[in-house]
Amino acid sequence: MNTAANLRARGYNDEDEGNRAFVDSLFSLERRMRHPLETMGEGSSDEELSEDEQGPYLLPMDEARKRHFANKKQEQQPTAPQKATTSQQGAAATASQRTQGIAPAPAPAPMEGVQELRGAQKGISKAPNPTKKTTNGSVARVAPVKKVSSRAPPLPPSPSAPPVAATSRLEPLPRTLHVPKPPPFPRTLHSTSAALPAGNTRTSVGRSSRPSKRPASSIEDSDSEDVEIIEQVSSPPKKIPAPLPSTSKKASPKKSAAPSPKKKRGKVPTVKEAWTKDDKMGAKAIQEKWQTLANYIDHLNEVADENPPKSKILSKFRILIVHPDITNGESSPNRIDAYLVRRIGQLMELGARLVKPQEFVARSPSSSFTDGDANEWTTHVIVPEIHPGLRIRFEKVLGCLGLDPQGITVEQLGDAVHVVREKWAWDYEAAVKFKTDLPDEADYYLPDDPRHKPTASTSPRKKNKGKTAKGKGKGKAKAGEYDTSDSSGAEDGEDKEAERASISPFGTQDYPLGEKPPPRQLLERLAGEDKAKKQRADGSASSDHLAVEPMAGLHKEFAYIKKHGADQVDRELKFADQEHDRLNSEARGELHPLDGEDTTILDERSDDNETEEEEEEEERKRYASKRVLPDGWREFVTNKGKKKFRPPPKGYACDRGSSTDPSKPGPNESIARVLDQLSIINKGDEWRERGYSKAAAALRNCPYPVTTHSEARELYGIGERIASKIVEVIQTGTHRRLSMSTNYEKIISVFSNIYGVGRSLAEIFYDKGARTLHDLKAKPELYNVREPQMLGLKYYDDLLQRIPRDEVTRLFEYARAAAAKIDPKLEVHCMGSYRRGAMSCGDIDLLVTRDPSDGKDHTGMIAQLWDMLKEEKIIAHELTSSDDWNALDAKYNALCSLPQPGSLMRRLDILGVPFDELPACLIYFTGDDHFNRSMRLKARHLGYRLNQRGLYKDVTRGRDGTKLTEGSKVLCKTEKDIFKLLSVPWRPPEQRRCS
DNA sequence: ACCCAGCTATC
DNA sequence: GATAGC
DNA sequence: GGGT
Ligand SMILES: O=c1ccn([C@H]2C[C@H](O)[C@@H](COP(=O)(O)OP(=O)(O)OP(=O)(O)O)O2)c(=O)[nH]1
Ligand SMILES: [Mg+2]
């Protein structure tokens, strides 16, 4: 069960020959056909196994392996003749080795392999109900043959492939023998295949393993039960080779021929047109129409039949996509969704064949993709993008492929198939670029391919860089700062630019203040594309090289397991599972999400389990007693006998929490302020801005004064450059960069302090000639100042003031009283910095919700509340409001003030929240923002997604982190549930100040 | 070289 | 989709 | 900007 343990036990790094052979044996069997989804996770009752079956299977894997290898040796002899016939002398040695695994083994060896496999299957497929089995079996039986066939038709575009297969079949390929090492990647077949002399037949090579095992197994085990076996039995005698290819071939022509005439009415959509159209249907419609992944593949195949994709770039790829929801378990396995529509469409558009889960066939690792069976082997398995090691859950992936999780390691799988992460689909460097908008086919050739068009190559990349606009904006900013030369001039050749440039010290390509240089790529691009072009032109050599390392997508997983140990990984997996189960199943008493959290840290409120209580007890001590040292910080004594503190090595801010008393300025406050300023100055480069901001936070969180470069560097979030700046600040009290700030910068800063005005608008104002707030007020039309900004302008000073806690309390009470009149059960909570205990707040953050257990929710009540507050003259101006006042989940923004003369105008934030989202929403709305971001980041790294609505598990993400699937919500009833799942030590709101 | 939270509201 | 904001 |  436990993949990690399995890995460890078997030594996942093990590459010895034996291992390979073993793998061979495992994979050479045809895939058992039971559909994994149906059988997955079913208890495997070993007792049911016949003795025969049990034997090898029950052995510890190592034991089994040994035996297996021992048998292998015996096999060798029989294989020998074959090699002789097929291969040259020079190749003999390697050939023999290679053939070992492949060669039709004598009965004994295969048997073992078979047995193991079968046992494994049993374990998996051990379906509780026999009917299932039969169905599975039937499916399975059919699948191997049919799948190919059915699949084949759609692939007229890959003419090369079929012929190859055919020839190879007829005339066995010695290919493998010649090649010392089979190319890990499915190179294009044409070149290799054509060159190949006839050699071993599929029977001998590709099939060898298969047949051998089959017969043995079939004969020996009289399992009537396993349909697969039956099928297998029949097939081996028939010479496996024949049925598969022939059928496939036959089928394909038929299919293609038949449908095309019929359907040829009007325009036949291309694959791209088809899938883009489907994509637009929306997730719901898609699911209703096709329901399963297999159905959709069929659908697109039909399209491809009639209108074959022109591109053949991926025509040698047979790709199986493992949907995250499949790995997720029973909920909605094999479900088609929008993400898959896109992905499948994109792949097919490039000529790839999509393999349905039932159709999976792994190649024997020791045979080449160019071997006879090349047309059947699945070349790629795309697995969900999940956190390294933690949530990969290979047992489930393997289950989906019909493989035994206990008998096969990840790496073994990798030997047979390219297991790649979802993001592989985007991996431009590695293979081809899959973008949402597919550019010209030429873009898909690698740079050294003569057909490659260098031009378009950069564009998709940009797109990837998240928010293009932002990137652009950033680029602009950077250009302005760093590079005088061209881009800046082009983009804004105005006086302001001149002004900026003249004063800015960054006009040169030196970085006088030690700035981080921009990425080389950017520099190169700015320098000119010629070089790149040249380089591309140079690399020529092989054109058939979509080189991807096998398992390229899984290095992270290995690294993680290596680093933390398989045991640890197992524990983590187990913990998550248990916790999910607990949260889902447990009928926990009605516990208000706020119970026990909002009041006092000392408050105990039960929680269901003792360990938790213990933890709380501990925390209580830690926090109640003046929080001596925050988590992870440690005291140590220096050489000179001085006591000092060491910060925690690293980590998420949410794990560290706040360790210093927010009410008093810490020892590093003055430095932090300077960094804040630097952060503001760098507004416009969000990451630089954030870098400074995080550094400031690190300083504030440091309980001792930082006095040296090295001390500064110890803090997580302070690097070389900022440490140097800190030194300067310590020495001079400020930083040169601040005193250099230009008039322009100052004005922009003033403008963007207006509520609703950001950097962009501020620059526009400036460009239009505005220099003061008065300018803007004077002629708002000229500057296109809109309502919210007008208000921001009007109350500019008010809104910059912090609000004393007392005042927030009073405003809050007004709202609460109003709510009580509407419905006594309508809850209003004050969130944000107020909940964190701040003595002054930037605004008033109110949360409105209602426990719907009596059948009523707060639909429409917010509107009422809104009106009442208006009547009471609390709310003076509406800034934004949700379009749907009845929405449970909506956000409102206003300016308000105490109904008394002289009171300042304040920002008011009201958030309507569905009650079941309260826990996540509490976390969100309590903040602070750094805390949220770090917690969400941690969640992401753990394979979750955290937002204001909830915690979602099994989220699939693309290469750039873009969310591909929603994941499924984990039932959390309190904030603590979420903290616990993410292994974030519980901390009350007061200690969530990370900035 | 790549990543850095995730969402709503408005235009 | 860009911008501003939470 | 920092971190990996
Ligand atoms: O970018 C942001 C900004 C805010 N929040 C959350 C956390 C924050 O605590 C809450 C309220 O936002 P607000 O801007 O009011 O911040 P605050 O924490 O309340 O501080 P302030 O005292 O400035 O209002 O919304 C985020 O998740 N991301
Ligand atoms: Mg606030």
JSON list of C-alpha atoms in Angstrom, two decimals, chain A residues 340-501:
[
{"chain": "A", "resi": 340, "resn": "LEU", "atom": "CA", "xyz": [-9.05, 17.67, -19.68]},
{"chain": "A", "resi": 341, "resn": "VAL", "atom": "CA", "xyz": [-10.88, 18.88, -22.73]},
{"chain": "A", "resi": 342, "resn": "ARG", "atom": "CA", "xyz": [-8.23, 21.46, -23.26]},
{"chain": "A", "resi": 343, "resn": "ARG", "atom": "CA", "xyz": [-5.39, 19.15, -22.57]},
{"chain": "A", "resi": 344, "resn": "ILE", "atom": "CA", "xyz": [-6.66, 16.33, -24.68]},
{"chain": "A", "resi": 345, "resn": "GLY", "atom": "CA", "xyz": [-7.51, 18.69, -27.46]},
{"chain": "A", "resi": 346, "resn": "GLN", "atom": "CA", "xyz": [-4.12, 20.26, -27.45]},
{"chain": "A", "resi": 347, "resn": "LEU", "atom": "CA", "xyz": [-2.36, 16.97, -27.50]},
{"chain": "A", "resi": 348, "resn": "MET", "atom": "CA", "xyz": [-4.48, 15.48, -30.21]},
{"chain": "A", "resi": 349, "resn": "GLU", "atom": "CA", "xyz": [-4.15, 18.54, -32.26]},
{"chain": "A", "resi": 350, "resn": "LEU", "atom": "CA", "xyz": [-0.50, 17.74, -32.41]},
{"chain": "A", "resi": 351, "resn": "GLY", "atom": "CA", "xyz": [-1.15, 14.24, -33.55]},
{"chain": "A", "resi": 352, "resn": "ALA", "atom": "CA", "xyz": [-0.82, 12.51, -30.25]},
{"chain": "A", "resi": 353, "resn": "ARG", "atom": "CA", "xyz": [-2.95, 9.57, -29.41]},
{"chain": "A", "resi": 354, "resn": "LEU", "atom": "CA", "xyz": [-4.73, 9.66, -26.16]},
{"chain": "A", "resi": 355, "resn": "VAL", "atom": "CA", "xyz": [-4.88, 6.44, -24.29]},
{"chain": "A", "resi": 356, "resn": "LYS", "atom": "CA", "xyz": [-7.92, 5.65, -22.30]},
{"chain": "A", "resi": 357, "resn": "PRO", "atom": "CA", "xyz": [-7.31, 4.30, -18.86]},
{"chain": "A", "resi": 358, "resn": "GLN", "atom": "CA", "xyz": [-8.43, 0.86, -19.87]},
{"chain": "A", "resi": 359, "resn": "GLU", "atom": "CA", "xyz": [-6.00, 0.87, -22.72]},
{"chain": "A", "resi": 360, "resn": "PHE", "atom": "CA", "xyz": [-2.81, 1.30, -20.90]},
{"chain": "A", "resi": 361, "resn": "VAL", "atom": "CA", "xyz": [0.01, -0.89, -22.05]},
{"chain": "A", "resi": 362, "resn": "ALA", "atom": "CA", "xyz": [3.47, -0.39, -20.74]},
{"chain": "A", "resi": 363, "resn": "ARG", "atom": "CA", "xyz": [6.34, -1.31, -22.86]},
{"chain": "A", "resi": 364, "resn": "SER", "atom": "CA", "xyz": [8.90, -3.66, -21.67]},
{"chain": "A", "resi": 365, "resn": "PRO", "atom": "CA", "xyz": [11.61, -1.41, -20.48]},
{"chain": "A", "resi": 366, "resn": "SER", "atom": "CA", "xyz": [14.30, -3.26, -22.24]},
{"chain": "A", "resi": 367, "resn": "SER", "atom": "CA", "xyz": [12.68, -2.97, -25.56]},
{"chain": "A", "resi": 368, "resn": "SER", "atom": "CA", "xyz": [12.71, 0.06, -27.64]},
{"chain": "A", "resi": 369, "resn": "PHE", "atom": "CA", "xyz": [9.92, 2.26, -28.53]},
{"chain": "A", "resi": 370, "resn": "THR", "atom": "CA", "xyz": [10.73, 1.47, -32.06]},
{"chain": "A", "resi": 371, "resn": "ASP", "atom": "CA", "xyz": [10.08, -2.15, -31.58]},
{"chain": "A", "resi": 372, "resn": "GLY", "atom": "CA", "xyz": [7.27, -3.93, -33.10]},
{"chain": "A", "resi": 373, "resn": "ASP", "atom": "CA", "xyz": [4.78, -3.06, -30.50]},
{"chain": "A", "resi": 374, "resn": "ALA", "atom": "CA", "xyz": [5.59, 0.53, -30.50]},
{"chain": "A", "resi": 375, "resn": "ASN", "atom": "CA", "xyz": [2.16, 1.30, -31.62]},
{"chain": "A", "resi": 376, "resn": "GLU", "atom": "CA", "xyz": [0.61, -0.13, -28.59]},
{"chain": "A", "resi": 377, "resn": "TRP", "atom": "CA", "xyz": [2.79, 1.01, -25.84]},
{"chain": "A", "resi": 378, "resn": "THR", "atom": "CA", "xyz": [1.77, 3.92, -23.91]},
{"chain": "A", "resi": 379, "resn": "THR", "atom": "CA", "xyz": [4.61, 6.34, -24.07]},
{"chain": "A", "resi": 380, "resn": "HIS", "atom": "CA", "xyz": [3.59, 8.89, -21.54]},
{"chain": "A", "resi": 381, "resn": "VAL", "atom": "CA", "xyz": [1.61, 8.97, -18.43]},
{"chain": "A", "resi": 382, "resn": "ILE", "atom": "CA", "xyz": [0.73, 12.39, -17.25]},
{"chain": "A", "resi": 383, "resn": "VAL", "atom": "CA", "xyz": [0.20, 12.46, -13.56]},
{"chain": "A", "resi": 384, "resn": "PRO", "atom": "CA", "xyz": [-1.35, 15.23, -11.58]},
{"chain": "A", "resi": 385, "resn": "GLU", "atom": "CA", "xyz": [0.82, 17.99, -10.41]},
{"chain": "A", "resi": 386, "resn": "ILE", "atom": "CA", "xyz": [1.06, 17.44, -6.75]},
{"chain": "A", "resi": 387, "resn": "HIS", "atom": "CA", "xyz": [3.48, 18.19, -4.11]},
{"chain": "A", "resi": 388, "resn": "PRO", "atom": "CA", "xyz": [6.72, 16.32, -4.28]},
{"chain": "A", "resi": 389, "resn": "GLY", "atom": "CA", "xyz": [6.47, 13.10, -2.45]},
{"chain": "A", "resi": 390, "resn": "LEU", "atom": "CA", "xyz": [3.79, 14.21, -0.20]},
{"chain": "A", "resi": 391, "resn": "ARG", "atom": "CA", "xyz": [0.70, 13.68, -2.13]},
{"chain": "A", "resi": 392, "resn": "ILE", "atom": "CA", "xyz": [1.77, 11.94, -5.22]},
{"chain": "A", "resi": 393, "resn": "ARG", "atom": "CA", "xyz": [0.08, 8.79, -4.13]},
{"chain": "A", "resi": 394, "resn": "PHE", "atom": "CA", "xyz": [1.55, 6.56, -6.63]},
{"chain": "A", "resi": 395, "resn": "GLU", "atom": "CA", "xyz": [-0.38, 3.65, -5.45]},
{"chain": "A", "resi": 396, "resn": "LYS", "atom": "CA", "xyz": [-3.40, 5.30, -6.86]},
{"chain": "A", "resi": 397, "resn": "VAL", "atom": "CA", "xyz": [-1.76, 6.25, -10.06]},
{"chain": "A", "resi": 398, "resn": "LEU", "atom": "CA", "xyz": [-0.55, 2.74, -10.46]},
{"chain": "A", "resi": 399, "resn": "GLY", "atom": "CA", "xyz": [-3.97, 1.50, -9.66]},
{"chain": "A", "resi": 400, "resn": "CYS", "atom": "CA", "xyz": [-5.30, 3.57, -12.46]},
{"chain": "A", "resi": 401, "resn": "LEU", "atom": "CA", "xyz": [-2.92, 1.90, -14.79]},
{"chain": "A", "resi": 402, "resn": "GLY", "atom": "CA", "xyz": [-3.94, -1.47, -13.64]},
{"chain": "A", "resi": 403, "resn": "LEU", "atom": "CA", "xyz": [-0.68, -2.09, -11.94]},
{"chain": "A", "resi": 404, "resn": "ASP", "atom": "CA", "xyz": [-0.08, -3.38, -8.51]},
{"chain": "A", "resi": 405, "resn": "PRO", "atom": "CA", "xyz": [1.01, -0.64, -6.23]},
{"chain": "A", "resi": 406, "resn": "GLN", "atom": "CA", "xyz": [2.76, -3.09, -4.02]},
{"chain": "A", "resi": 407, "resn": "GLY", "atom": "CA", "xyz": [4.69, -4.77, -6.67]},
{"chain": "A", "resi": 408, "resn": "ILE", "atom": "CA", "xyz": [5.97, -1.90, -8.64]},
{"chain": "A", "resi": 409, "resn": "THR", "atom": "CA", "xyz": [7.93, 1.09, -7.72]},
{"chain": "A", "resi": 410, "resn": "VAL", "atom": "CA", "xyz": [7.63, 4.42, -9.24]},
{"chain": "A", "resi": 411, "resn": "GLU", "atom": "CA", "xyz": [10.92, 4.08, -10.85]},
{"chain": "A", "resi": 412, "resn": "GLN", "atom": "CA", "xyz": [10.06, 0.85, -12.40]},
{"chain": "A", "resi": 413, "resn": "LEU", "atom": "CA", "xyz": [7.09, 2.47, -13.88]},
{"chain": "A", "resi": 414, "resn": "GLY", "atom": "CA", "xyz": [9.36, 5.14, -15.14]},
{"chain": "A", "resi": 415, "resn": "ASP", "atom": "CA", "xyz": [11.39, 2.56, -16.92]},
{"chain": "A", "resi": 416, "resn": "ALA", "atom": "CA", "xyz": [8.47, 1.52, -18.94]},
{"chain": "A", "resi": 417, "resn": "VAL", "atom": "CA", "xyz": [6.68, 4.74, -19.49]},
{"chain": "A", "resi": 418, "resn": "HIS", "atom": "CA", "xyz": [7.55, 8.35, -19.34]},
{"chain": "A", "resi": 419, "resn": "VAL", "atom": "CA", "xyz": [5.87, 9.44, -16.24]},
{"chain": "A", "resi": 420, "resn": "VAL", "atom": "CA", "xyz": [5.58, 13.13, -16.37]},
{"chain": "A", "resi": 421, "resn": "ARG", "atom": "CA", "xyz": [3.88, 15.72, -14.35]},
{"chain": "A", "resi": 422, "resn": "GLU", "atom": "CA", "xyz": [1.03, 17.64, -15.70]},
{"chain": "A", "resi": 423, "resn": "LYS", "atom": "CA", "xyz": [3.28, 20.51, -16.30]},
{"chain": "A", "resi": 424, "resn": "TRP", "atom": "CA", "xyz": [5.19, 18.48, -18.74]},
{"chain": "A", "resi": 425, "resn": "ALA", "atom": "CA", "xyz": [2.57, 19.53, -21.17]},
{"chain": "A", "resi": 426, "resn": "TRP", "atom": "CA", "xyz": [3.93, 22.98, -20.92]},
{"chain": "A", "resi": 427, "resn": "ASP", "atom": "CA", "xyz": [7.49, 22.11, -20.99]},
{"chain": "A", "resi": 428, "resn": "TYR", "atom": "CA", "xyz": [8.70, 23.99, -23.92]},
{"chain": "A", "resi": 429, "resn": "GLU", "atom": "CA", "xyz": [12.28, 23.19, -23.29]},
{"chain": "A", "resi": 430, "resn": "ALA", "atom": "CA", "xyz": [11.71, 19.56, -22.99]},
{"chain": "A", "resi": 431, "resn": "ALA", "atom": "CA", "xyz": [9.46, 18.82, -25.82]},
{"chain": "A", "resi": 432, "resn": "VAL", "atom": "CA", "xyz": [6.95, 21.12, -27.27]},
{"chain": "A", "resi": 433, "resn": "LYS", "atom": "CA", "xyz": [5.02, 24.01, -26.08]},
{"chain": "A", "resi": 434, "resn": "PHE", "atom": "CA", "xyz": [1.48, 23.46, -25.13]},
{"chain": "A", "resi": 435, "resn": "LYS", "atom": "CA", "xyz": [-0.21, 26.69, -24.62]},
{"chain": "A", "resi": 436, "resn": "THR", "atom": "CA", "xyz": [-3.78, 27.56, -24.36]},
{"chain": "A", "resi": 437, "resn": "ASP", "atom": "CA", "xyz": [-3.51, 29.28, -27.64]},
{"chain": "A", "resi": 438, "resn": "LEU", "atom": "CA", "xyz": [-1.61, 27.07, -29.88]},
{"chain": "A", "resi": 439, "resn": "PRO", "atom": "CA", "xyz": [0.64, 28.99, -32.17]},
{"chain": "A", "resi": 440, "resn": "ASP", "atom": "CA", "xyz": [1.71, 27.76, -35.53]},
{"chain": "A", "resi": 441, "resn": "GLU", "atom": "CA", "xyz": [2.85, 24.28, -35.80]},
{"chain": "A", "resi": 442, "resn": "ALA", "atom": "CA", "xyz": [6.29, 25.51, -36.52]},
{"chain": "A", "resi": 443, "resn": "ASP", "atom": "CA", "xyz": [6.50, 26.68, -32.99]},
{"chain": "A", "resi": 444, "resn": "TYR", "atom": "CA", "xyz": [6.42, 23.18, -31.83]},
{"chain": "A", "resi": 445, "resn": "TYR", "atom": "CA", "xyz": [9.61, 22.16, -33.37]},
{"chain": "A", "resi": 446, "resn": "LEU", "atom": "CA", "xyz": [12.56, 22.42, -31.20]},
{"chain": "A", "resi": 447, "resn": "PRO", "atom": "CA", "xyz": [14.98, 25.16, -31.99]},
{"chain": "A", "resi": 448, "resn": "ASP", "atom": "CA", "xyz": [17.40, 23.03, -33.87]},
{"chain": "A", "resi": 449, "resn": "ASP", "atom": "CA", "xyz": [14.80, 21.58, -36.09]},
{"chain": "A", "resi": 450, "resn": "PRO", "atom": "CA", "xyz": [15.05, 23.16, -39.48]},
{"chain": "A", "resi": 451, "resn": "ARG", "atom": "CA", "xyz": [11.35, 23.69, -39.48]},
{"chain": "A", "resi": 452, "resn": "HIS", "atom": "CA", "xyz": [11.52, 25.65, -36.32]},
{"chain": "A", "resi": 453, "resn": "LYS", "atom": "CA", "xyz": [10.54, 29.24, -36.49]},
{"chain": "A", "resi": 454, "resn": "PRO", "atom": "CA", "xyz": [12.46, 31.18, -33.92]},
{"chain": "A", "resi": 455, "resn": "THR", "atom": "CA", "xyz": [10.27, 34.21, -34.07]},
{"chain": "A", "resi": 456, "resn": "ALA", "atom": "CA", "xyz": [7.26, 33.21, -32.13]},
{"chain": "A", "resi": 457, "resn": "SER", "atom": "CA", "xyz": [9.14, 31.46, -29.47]},
{"chain": "A", "resi": 458, "resn": "THR", "atom": "CA", "xyz": [9.21, 34.24, -27.00]},
{"chain": "A", "resi": 459, "resn": "SER", "atom": "CA", "xyz": [5.63, 35.21, -27.08]},
{"chain": "A", "resi": 460, "resn": "PRO", "atom": "CA", "xyz": [4.10, 32.22, -25.41]},
{"chain": "A", "resi": 461, "resn": "ARG", "atom": "CA", "xyz": [6.60, 32.49, -22.71]},
{"chain": "A", "resi": 462, "resn": "LYS", "atom": "CA", "xyz": [5.55, 35.93, -21.85]},
{"chain": "A", "resi": 463, "resn": "LYS", "atom": "CA", "xyz": [2.08, 34.79, -21.58]},
{"chain": "A", "resi": 464, "resn": "ASN", "atom": "CA", "xyz": [3.15, 32.30, -19.11]},
{"chain": "A", "resi": 465, "resn": "LYS", "atom": "CA", "xyz": [4.66, 34.91, -16.97]},
{"chain": "A", "resi": 466, "resn": "GLY", "atom": "CA", "xyz": [1.41, 35.38, -15.25]},
{"chain": "A", "resi": 467, "resn": "LYS", "atom": "CA", "xyz": [-0.58, 38.47, -15.78]},
{"chain": "A", "resi": 468, "resn": "THR", "atom": "CA", "xyz": [0.98, 39.59, -18.92]},
{"chain": "A", "resi": 469, "resn": "ALA", "atom": "CA", "xyz": [0.06, 43.07, -18.22]},
{"chain": "A", "resi": 470, "resn": "LYS", "atom": "CA", "xyz": [1.77, 43.00, -14.96]},
{"chain": "A", "resi": 471, "resn": "GLY", "atom": "CA", "xyz": [4.78, 41.51, -16.50]},
{"chain": "A", "resi": 472, "resn": "LYS", "atom": "CA", "xyz": [4.70, 44.19, -19.02]},
{"chain": "A", "resi": 473, "resn": "GLY", "atom": "CA", "xyz": [4.28, 46.86, -16.49]},
{"chain": "A", "resi": 474, "resn": "LYS", "atom": "CA", "xyz": [7.10, 45.42, -14.54]},
{"chain": "A", "resi": 475, "resn": "GLY", "atom": "CA", "xyz": [9.17, 45.18, -17.58]},
{"chain": "A", "resi": 476, "resn": "LYS", "atom": "CA", "xyz": [8.54, 48.75, -18.17]},
{"chain": "A", "resi": 477, "resn": "ALA", "atom": "CA", "xyz": [9.49, 49.71, -14.73]},
{"chain": "A", "resi": 478, "resn": "LYS", "atom": "CA", "xyz": [12.57, 47.67, -14.91]},
{"chain": "A", "resi": 479, "resn": "ALA", "atom": "CA", "xyz": [13.47, 49.08, -18.21]},
{"chain": "A", "resi": 480, "resn": "GLY", "atom": "CA", "xyz": [13.15, 52.49, -16.82]},
{"chain": "A", "resi": 481, "resn": "GLU", "atom": "CA", "xyz": [15.39, 51.64, -14.00]},
{"chain": "A", "resi": 482, "resn": "TYR", "atom": "CA", "xyz": [17.94, 49.46, -15.47]},
{"chain": "A", "resi": 483, "resn": "ASP", "atom": "CA", "xyz": [18.32, 50.07, -18.97]},
{"chain": "A", "resi": 484, "resn": "THR", "atom": "CA", "xyz": [18.62, 53.39, -20.49]},
{"chain": "A", "resi": 485, "resn": "SER", "atom": "CA", "xyz": [19.17, 52.16, -23.91]},
{"chain": "A", "resi": 486, "resn": "ASP", "atom": "CA", "xyz": [16.15, 51.35, -25.90]},
{"chain": "A", "resi": 487, "resn": "SER", "atom": "CA", "xyz": [13.04, 50.11, -24.36]},
{"chain": "A", "resi": 488, "resn": "SER", "atom": "CA", "xyz": [12.45, 53.00, -22.09]},
{"chain": "A", "resi": 489, "resn": "GLY", "atom": "CA", "xyz": [12.73, 55.46, -24.84]},
{"chain": "A", "resi": 490, "resn": "ALA", "atom": "CA", "xyz": [10.32, 53.59, -26.93]},
{"chain": "A", "resi": 491, "resn": "GLU", "atom": "CA", "xyz": [7.77, 53.14, -24.27]},
{"chain": "A", "resi": 492, "resn": "ASP", "atom": "CA", "xyz": [7.61, 56.49, -22.73]},
{"chain": "A", "resi": 493, "resn": "GLY", "atom": "CA", "xyz": [9.62, 59.09, -24.41]},
{"chain": "A", "resi": 494, "resn": "GLU", "atom": "CA", "xyz": [8.09, 61.90, -22.49]},
{"chain": "A", "resi": 495, "resn": "ASP", "atom": "CA", "xyz": [9.47, 64.56, -20.33]},
{"chain": "A", "resi": 496, "resn": "LYS", "atom": "CA", "xyz": [8.72, 62.56, -17.30]},
{"chain": "A", "resi": 497, "resn": "GLU", "atom": "CA", "xyz": [10.97, 59.94, -18.63]},
{"chain": "A", "resi": 498, "resn": "ALA", "atom": "CA", "xyz": [13.68, 62.44, -19.06]},
{"chain": "A", "resi": 499, "resn": "GLU", "atom": "CA", "xyz": [13.15, 63.66, -15.59]},
{"chain": "A", "resi": 500, "resn": "ARG", "atom": "CA", "xyz": [13.30, 60.24, -14.20]},
{"chain": "A", "resi": 501, "resn": "ALA", "atom": "CA", "xyz": [16.34, 59.28, -16.14]}
]
